C-alpha positions as semicolon CSV with decimal commas, in nm:
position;residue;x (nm);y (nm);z (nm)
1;X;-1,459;-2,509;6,255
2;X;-1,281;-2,360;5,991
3;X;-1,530;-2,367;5,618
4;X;-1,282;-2,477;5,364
5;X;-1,373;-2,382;5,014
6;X;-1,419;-2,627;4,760
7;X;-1,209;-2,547;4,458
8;X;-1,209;-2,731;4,132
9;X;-0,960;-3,046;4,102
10;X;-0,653;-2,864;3,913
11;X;-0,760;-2,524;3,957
12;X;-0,354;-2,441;4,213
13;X;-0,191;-2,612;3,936
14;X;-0,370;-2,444;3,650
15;X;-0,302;-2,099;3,821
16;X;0,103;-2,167;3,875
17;X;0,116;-2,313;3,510
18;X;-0,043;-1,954;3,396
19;X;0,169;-1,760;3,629
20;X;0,515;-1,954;3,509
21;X;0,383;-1,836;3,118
22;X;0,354;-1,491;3,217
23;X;0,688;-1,486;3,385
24;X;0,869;-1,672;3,068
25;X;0,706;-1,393;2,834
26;X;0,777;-1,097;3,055
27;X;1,107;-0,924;2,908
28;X;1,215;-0,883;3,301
29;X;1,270;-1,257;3,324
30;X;1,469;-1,302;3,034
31;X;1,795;-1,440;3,098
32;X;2,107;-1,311;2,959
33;X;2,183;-1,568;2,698
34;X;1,805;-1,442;2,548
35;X;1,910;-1,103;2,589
36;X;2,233;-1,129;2,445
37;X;2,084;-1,311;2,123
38;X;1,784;-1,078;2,094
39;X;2,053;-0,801;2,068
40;X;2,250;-0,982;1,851
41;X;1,975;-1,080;1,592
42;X;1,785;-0,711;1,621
43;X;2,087;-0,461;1,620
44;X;2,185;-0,488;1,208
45;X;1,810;-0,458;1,127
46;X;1,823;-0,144;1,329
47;X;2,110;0,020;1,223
48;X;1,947;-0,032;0,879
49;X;1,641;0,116;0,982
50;X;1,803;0,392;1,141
51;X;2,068;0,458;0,872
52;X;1,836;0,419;0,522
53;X;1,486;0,540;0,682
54;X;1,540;0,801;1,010
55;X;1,861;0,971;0,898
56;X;1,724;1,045;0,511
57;X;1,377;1,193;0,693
58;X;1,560;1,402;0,938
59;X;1,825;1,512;0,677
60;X;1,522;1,603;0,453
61;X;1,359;1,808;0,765
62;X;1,717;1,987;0,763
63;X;1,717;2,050;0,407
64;X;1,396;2,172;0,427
65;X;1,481;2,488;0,601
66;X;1,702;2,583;0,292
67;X;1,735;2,756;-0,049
68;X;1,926;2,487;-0,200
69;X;2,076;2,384;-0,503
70;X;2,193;2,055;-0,418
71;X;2,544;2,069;-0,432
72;X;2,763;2,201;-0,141
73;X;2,695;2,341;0,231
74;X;2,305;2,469;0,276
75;X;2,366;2,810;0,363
76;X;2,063;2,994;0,231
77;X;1,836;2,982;0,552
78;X;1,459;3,063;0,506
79;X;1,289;2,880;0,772
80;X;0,915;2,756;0,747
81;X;0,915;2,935;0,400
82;X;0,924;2,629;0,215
83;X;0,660;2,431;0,372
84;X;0,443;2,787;0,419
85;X;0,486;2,748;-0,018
86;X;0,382;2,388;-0,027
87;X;0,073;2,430;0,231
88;X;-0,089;2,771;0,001
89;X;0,053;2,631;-0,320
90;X;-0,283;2,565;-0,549
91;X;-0,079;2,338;-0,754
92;X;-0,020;2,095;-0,410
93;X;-0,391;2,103;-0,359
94;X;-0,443;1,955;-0,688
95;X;-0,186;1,703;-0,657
96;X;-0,338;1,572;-0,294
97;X;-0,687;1,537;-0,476
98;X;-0,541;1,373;-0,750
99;X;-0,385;1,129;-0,474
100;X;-0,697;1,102;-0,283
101;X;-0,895;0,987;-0,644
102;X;-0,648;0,736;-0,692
103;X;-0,663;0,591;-0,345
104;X;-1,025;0,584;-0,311
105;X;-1,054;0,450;-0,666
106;X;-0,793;0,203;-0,650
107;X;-0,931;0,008;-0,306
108;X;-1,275;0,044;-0,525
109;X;-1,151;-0,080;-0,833
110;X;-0,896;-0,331;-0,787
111;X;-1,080;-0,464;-0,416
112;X;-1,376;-0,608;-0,655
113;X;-1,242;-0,709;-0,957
114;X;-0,937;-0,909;-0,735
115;X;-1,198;-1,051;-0,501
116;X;-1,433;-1,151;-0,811
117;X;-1,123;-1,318;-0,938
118;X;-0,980;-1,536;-0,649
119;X;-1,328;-1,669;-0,623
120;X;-1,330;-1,762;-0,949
121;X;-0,996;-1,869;-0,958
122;X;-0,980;-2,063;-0,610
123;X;-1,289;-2,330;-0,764
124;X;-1,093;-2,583;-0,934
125;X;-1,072;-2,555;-1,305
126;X;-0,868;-2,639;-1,621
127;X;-0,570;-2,444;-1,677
128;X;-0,580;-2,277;-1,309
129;X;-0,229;-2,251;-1,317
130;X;-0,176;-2,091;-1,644
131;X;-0,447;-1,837;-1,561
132;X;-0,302;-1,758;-1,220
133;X;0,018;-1,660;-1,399
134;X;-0,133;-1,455;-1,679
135;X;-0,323;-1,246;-1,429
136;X;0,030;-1,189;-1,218
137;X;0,223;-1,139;-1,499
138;X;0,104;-0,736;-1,529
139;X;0,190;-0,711;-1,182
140;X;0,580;-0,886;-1,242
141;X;0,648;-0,625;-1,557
142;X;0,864;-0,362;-1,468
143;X;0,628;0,013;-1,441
144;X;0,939;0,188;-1,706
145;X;0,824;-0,128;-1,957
146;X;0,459;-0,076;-1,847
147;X;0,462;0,265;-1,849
148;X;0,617;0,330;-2,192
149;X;0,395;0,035;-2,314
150;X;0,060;0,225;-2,225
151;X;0,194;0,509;-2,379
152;X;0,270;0,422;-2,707
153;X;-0,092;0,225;-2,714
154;X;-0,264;0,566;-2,595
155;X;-0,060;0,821;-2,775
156;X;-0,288;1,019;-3,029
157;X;-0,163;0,837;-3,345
158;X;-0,170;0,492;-3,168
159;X;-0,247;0,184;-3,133
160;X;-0,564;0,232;-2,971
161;X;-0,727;0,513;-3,198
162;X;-0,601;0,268;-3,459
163;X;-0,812;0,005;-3,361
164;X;-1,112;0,278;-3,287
165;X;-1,093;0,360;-3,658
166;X;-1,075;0,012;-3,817
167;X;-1,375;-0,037;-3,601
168;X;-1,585;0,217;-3,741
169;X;-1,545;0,456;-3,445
170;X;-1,328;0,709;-3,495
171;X;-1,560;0,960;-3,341
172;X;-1,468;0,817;-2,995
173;X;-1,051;0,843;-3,089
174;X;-0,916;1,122;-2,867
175;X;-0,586;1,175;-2,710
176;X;-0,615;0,955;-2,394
177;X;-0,268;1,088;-2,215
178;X;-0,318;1,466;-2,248
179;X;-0,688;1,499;-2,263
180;X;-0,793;1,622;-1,817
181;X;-1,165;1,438;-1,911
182;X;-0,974;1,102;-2,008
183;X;-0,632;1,106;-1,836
184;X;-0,738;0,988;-1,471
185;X;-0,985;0,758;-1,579
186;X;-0,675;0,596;-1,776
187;X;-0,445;0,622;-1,490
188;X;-0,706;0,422;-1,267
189;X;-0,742;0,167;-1,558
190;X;-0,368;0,085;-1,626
191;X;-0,303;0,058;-1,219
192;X;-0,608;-0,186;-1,190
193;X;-0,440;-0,344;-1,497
194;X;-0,101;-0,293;-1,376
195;X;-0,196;-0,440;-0,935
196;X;-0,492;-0,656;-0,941
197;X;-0,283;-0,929;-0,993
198;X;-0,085;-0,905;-0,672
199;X;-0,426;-0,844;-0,496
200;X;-0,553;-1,159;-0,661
201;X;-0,233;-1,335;-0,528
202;X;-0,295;-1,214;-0,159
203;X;-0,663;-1,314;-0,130
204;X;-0,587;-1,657;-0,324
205;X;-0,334;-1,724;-0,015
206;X;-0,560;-1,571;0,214
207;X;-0,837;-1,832;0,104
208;X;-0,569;-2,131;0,169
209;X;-0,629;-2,093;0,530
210;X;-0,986;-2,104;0,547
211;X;-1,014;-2,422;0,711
212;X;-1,212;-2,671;0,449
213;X;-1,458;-2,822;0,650
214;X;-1,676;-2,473;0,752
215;X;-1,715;-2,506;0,396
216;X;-1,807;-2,904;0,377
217;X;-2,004;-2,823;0,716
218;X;-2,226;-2,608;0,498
219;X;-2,245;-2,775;0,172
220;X;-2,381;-3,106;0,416
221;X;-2,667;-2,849;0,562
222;X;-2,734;-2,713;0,181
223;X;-2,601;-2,423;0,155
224;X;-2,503;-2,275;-0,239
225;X;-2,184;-2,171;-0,348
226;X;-2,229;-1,844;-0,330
227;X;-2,358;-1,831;-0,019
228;X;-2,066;-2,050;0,142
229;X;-1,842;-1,774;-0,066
230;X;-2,085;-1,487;0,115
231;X;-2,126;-1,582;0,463
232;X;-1,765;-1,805;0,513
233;X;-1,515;-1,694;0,268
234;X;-1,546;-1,340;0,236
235;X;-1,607;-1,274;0,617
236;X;-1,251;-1,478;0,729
237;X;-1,111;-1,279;0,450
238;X;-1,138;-1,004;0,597
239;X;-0,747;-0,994;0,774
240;X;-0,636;-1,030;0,450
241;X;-0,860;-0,756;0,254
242;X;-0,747;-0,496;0,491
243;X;-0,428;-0,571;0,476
244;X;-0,459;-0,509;0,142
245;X;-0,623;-0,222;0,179
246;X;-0,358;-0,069;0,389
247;X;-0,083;-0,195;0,095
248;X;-0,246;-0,007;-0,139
249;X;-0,309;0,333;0,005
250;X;0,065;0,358;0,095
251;X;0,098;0,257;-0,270
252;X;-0,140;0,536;-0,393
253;X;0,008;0,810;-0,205
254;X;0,367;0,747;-0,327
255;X;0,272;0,677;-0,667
256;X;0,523;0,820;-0,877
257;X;0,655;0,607;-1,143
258;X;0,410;0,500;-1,418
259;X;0,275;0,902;-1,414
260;X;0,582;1,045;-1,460
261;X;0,656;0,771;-1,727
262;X;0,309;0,820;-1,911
263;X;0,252;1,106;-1,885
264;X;0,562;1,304;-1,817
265;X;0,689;1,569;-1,606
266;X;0,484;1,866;-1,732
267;X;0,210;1,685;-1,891
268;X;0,116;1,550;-1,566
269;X;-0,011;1,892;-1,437
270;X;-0,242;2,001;-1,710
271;X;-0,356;1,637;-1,770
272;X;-0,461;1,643;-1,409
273;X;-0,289;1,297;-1,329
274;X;0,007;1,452;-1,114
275;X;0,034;1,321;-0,777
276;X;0,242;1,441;-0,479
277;X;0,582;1,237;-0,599
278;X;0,538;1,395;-0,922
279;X;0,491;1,732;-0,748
280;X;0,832;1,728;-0,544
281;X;1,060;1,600;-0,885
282;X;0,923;1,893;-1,069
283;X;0,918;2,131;-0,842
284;X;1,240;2,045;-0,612
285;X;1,477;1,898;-0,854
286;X;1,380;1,972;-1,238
287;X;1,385;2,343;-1,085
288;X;1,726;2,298;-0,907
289;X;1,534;2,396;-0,563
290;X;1,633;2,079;-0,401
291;X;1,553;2,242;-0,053
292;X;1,183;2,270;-0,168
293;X;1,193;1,934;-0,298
294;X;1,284;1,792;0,039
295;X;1,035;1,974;0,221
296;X;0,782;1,822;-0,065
297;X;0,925;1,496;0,074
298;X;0,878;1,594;0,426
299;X;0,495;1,655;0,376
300;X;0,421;1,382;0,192
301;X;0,653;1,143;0,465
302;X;0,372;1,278;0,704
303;X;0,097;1,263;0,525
304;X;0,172;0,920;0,484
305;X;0,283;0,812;0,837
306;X;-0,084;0,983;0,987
307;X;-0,302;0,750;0,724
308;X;-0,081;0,513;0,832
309;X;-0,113;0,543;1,172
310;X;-0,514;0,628;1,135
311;X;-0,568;0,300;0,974
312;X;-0,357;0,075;1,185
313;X;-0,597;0,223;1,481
314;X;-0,897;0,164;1,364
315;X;-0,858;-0,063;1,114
316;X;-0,610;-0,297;1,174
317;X;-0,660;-0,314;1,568
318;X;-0,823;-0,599;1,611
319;X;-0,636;-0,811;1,369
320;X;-0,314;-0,689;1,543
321;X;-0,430;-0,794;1,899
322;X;-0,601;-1,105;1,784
323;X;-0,212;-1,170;1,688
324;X;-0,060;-1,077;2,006
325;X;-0,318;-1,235;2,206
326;X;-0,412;-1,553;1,971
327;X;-0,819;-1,407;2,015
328;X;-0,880;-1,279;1,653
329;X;-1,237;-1,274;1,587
């Protein structure tokens, strides 16, 4: 006699049910109405993509290999020279520390006091509304009305040293902007000032969809507020945090705006706030070498896209599969 295996009752229908979902999701099995409307729906995003990211980089790699003054037919060909300059220039190595302070201190400024915030602000309270709004409202301001703003407040003759003085302590008044033991202190302060909000604003949604009862499961077994905040909040949190965290390094290494607002474009570089954006205006088109200034772009397009890459890798893996595969833990 043949032995027949038991199986489990449902187990042939459970395994063609699984095999049918792998053949709807398999691109091969798409039909042609799918593939026309995929096509359809995806080919104006990527001629975007193509036309205002790609096509600027590669033109910039072109440009690159030029003496150029902006205006006509590149004709001045000088190779690697450019980014040979950039990669020995002591001037670039001080702009990519400058960077790498801001990144490092903006995930450890803004990451706390944002965090400290939202859990404040996601208890319910009087006024929770109102105080949302006043803590997004830096955030909302435009970084020319910010910028020029912190300027006039930090500018030797005022409003700040003002204050110091009518306080009695007009020993500490200094000139904030131009002054390389106070300038990137300030810079850290205003963009804390300037982007905590929208951090608060991420984590606050973030917290939304923390199911509420883990958090009436552990108030019934005793636990305190701030350990339900410790051991529940902060840990599902975490998708959101390094997303975050990823937003904001991008954001550091491009930072161009509020420096070259505050502090200007030559102040920048003896004030020791300059940054790599700062670097390639200067440099590529205040000097009228707009080939050097798109090789600046080049290197800093790169730098970008490895820390980019590096992050999403090691970082952001397991959030990213947990999202293809519907497994995030």
């Amino acid at each position: 006699m043949t032995a027949v295996t038991a199986q489990p009752a449902g187990a042939p229908v459970a395994g063609r049910t699984e095999k049918r979902a792998r053949r709807r999701r398999s691109p091969s099995s798409l039909s042609w109405r799918d593939r026309v409307e995929i096509t359809a729906l995806s080919t104006p995003a990527v001629i975007l993509f193509l036309t205002f990211v790609i096509f600027p980089v590669i033109m910039a790699a072109y440009y690159g290999f030029f003496k150029w003054k902006g205006f006509g037919i590149p004709t001045n060909f000088v190779g690697f020279d450019n980014y040979k300059t950039i990669l020995t220039d002591p001037e670039f190595h001080n702009v990519l520390r400058h960077n790498a302070i801001v990144v490092v201190g903006s995930l450890a400024l803004q990451g706390p006091f944002a965090l400290g915030l939202a859990l404040l602000l996601n208890k319910k309270m009087r006024g929770q509304s109102v105080i949302r709004v006043l803590i997004f409202i830096p955030y909302v301001i435009s970084e020319v009305i910010a910028g020029t703003a912190w300027g006039l407040i930090l500018q030797t003759d005022g409003a700040m040293n003002a204050l110091l003085r009518k306080l009695g302590l007009g020993a500490l008044a200094t000139d904030w902007i131009s002054n390389p033991k106070t300038a990137l202190t300030i810079l850290l302060f205003i963009l804390t000032w300037k982007y905590a909000g929208f951090a608060v604003i991420i984590f606050l949604a973030g917290m939304q969809g923390i199911p509420e009862e883990l958090t009436e499961a552990a108030k019934v077994d005793g636990a305190s507020y701030w350990q339900i905040q410790r051991k529940i909040t902060i840990p599902l949190l975490g998708p959101t945090m390094r997303m975050w965290g990823f937003l904001s390094i991008i954001g550091s290494l491009q930072l161009f705006d509020l420096v070259y607002i505050i502090w200007g474009q030559y102040i920048s570089s003896t004030a020791g706030t300059s940054t790599m954006a700062t670097y390639m205006v200067v440099n590529g088109r205040m000097s009228g070498n707009y080939g050097y200034g798109n090789a600046v772009a080049v290197v800093l397009f790169l730098i970008s896209l490895v820390i980019a890459l590096t992050y999403q890798r090691f970082v952001l893996r397991r959030d990213t599969e947990g999202a293809l595969t519907g497994n995030n833990r």
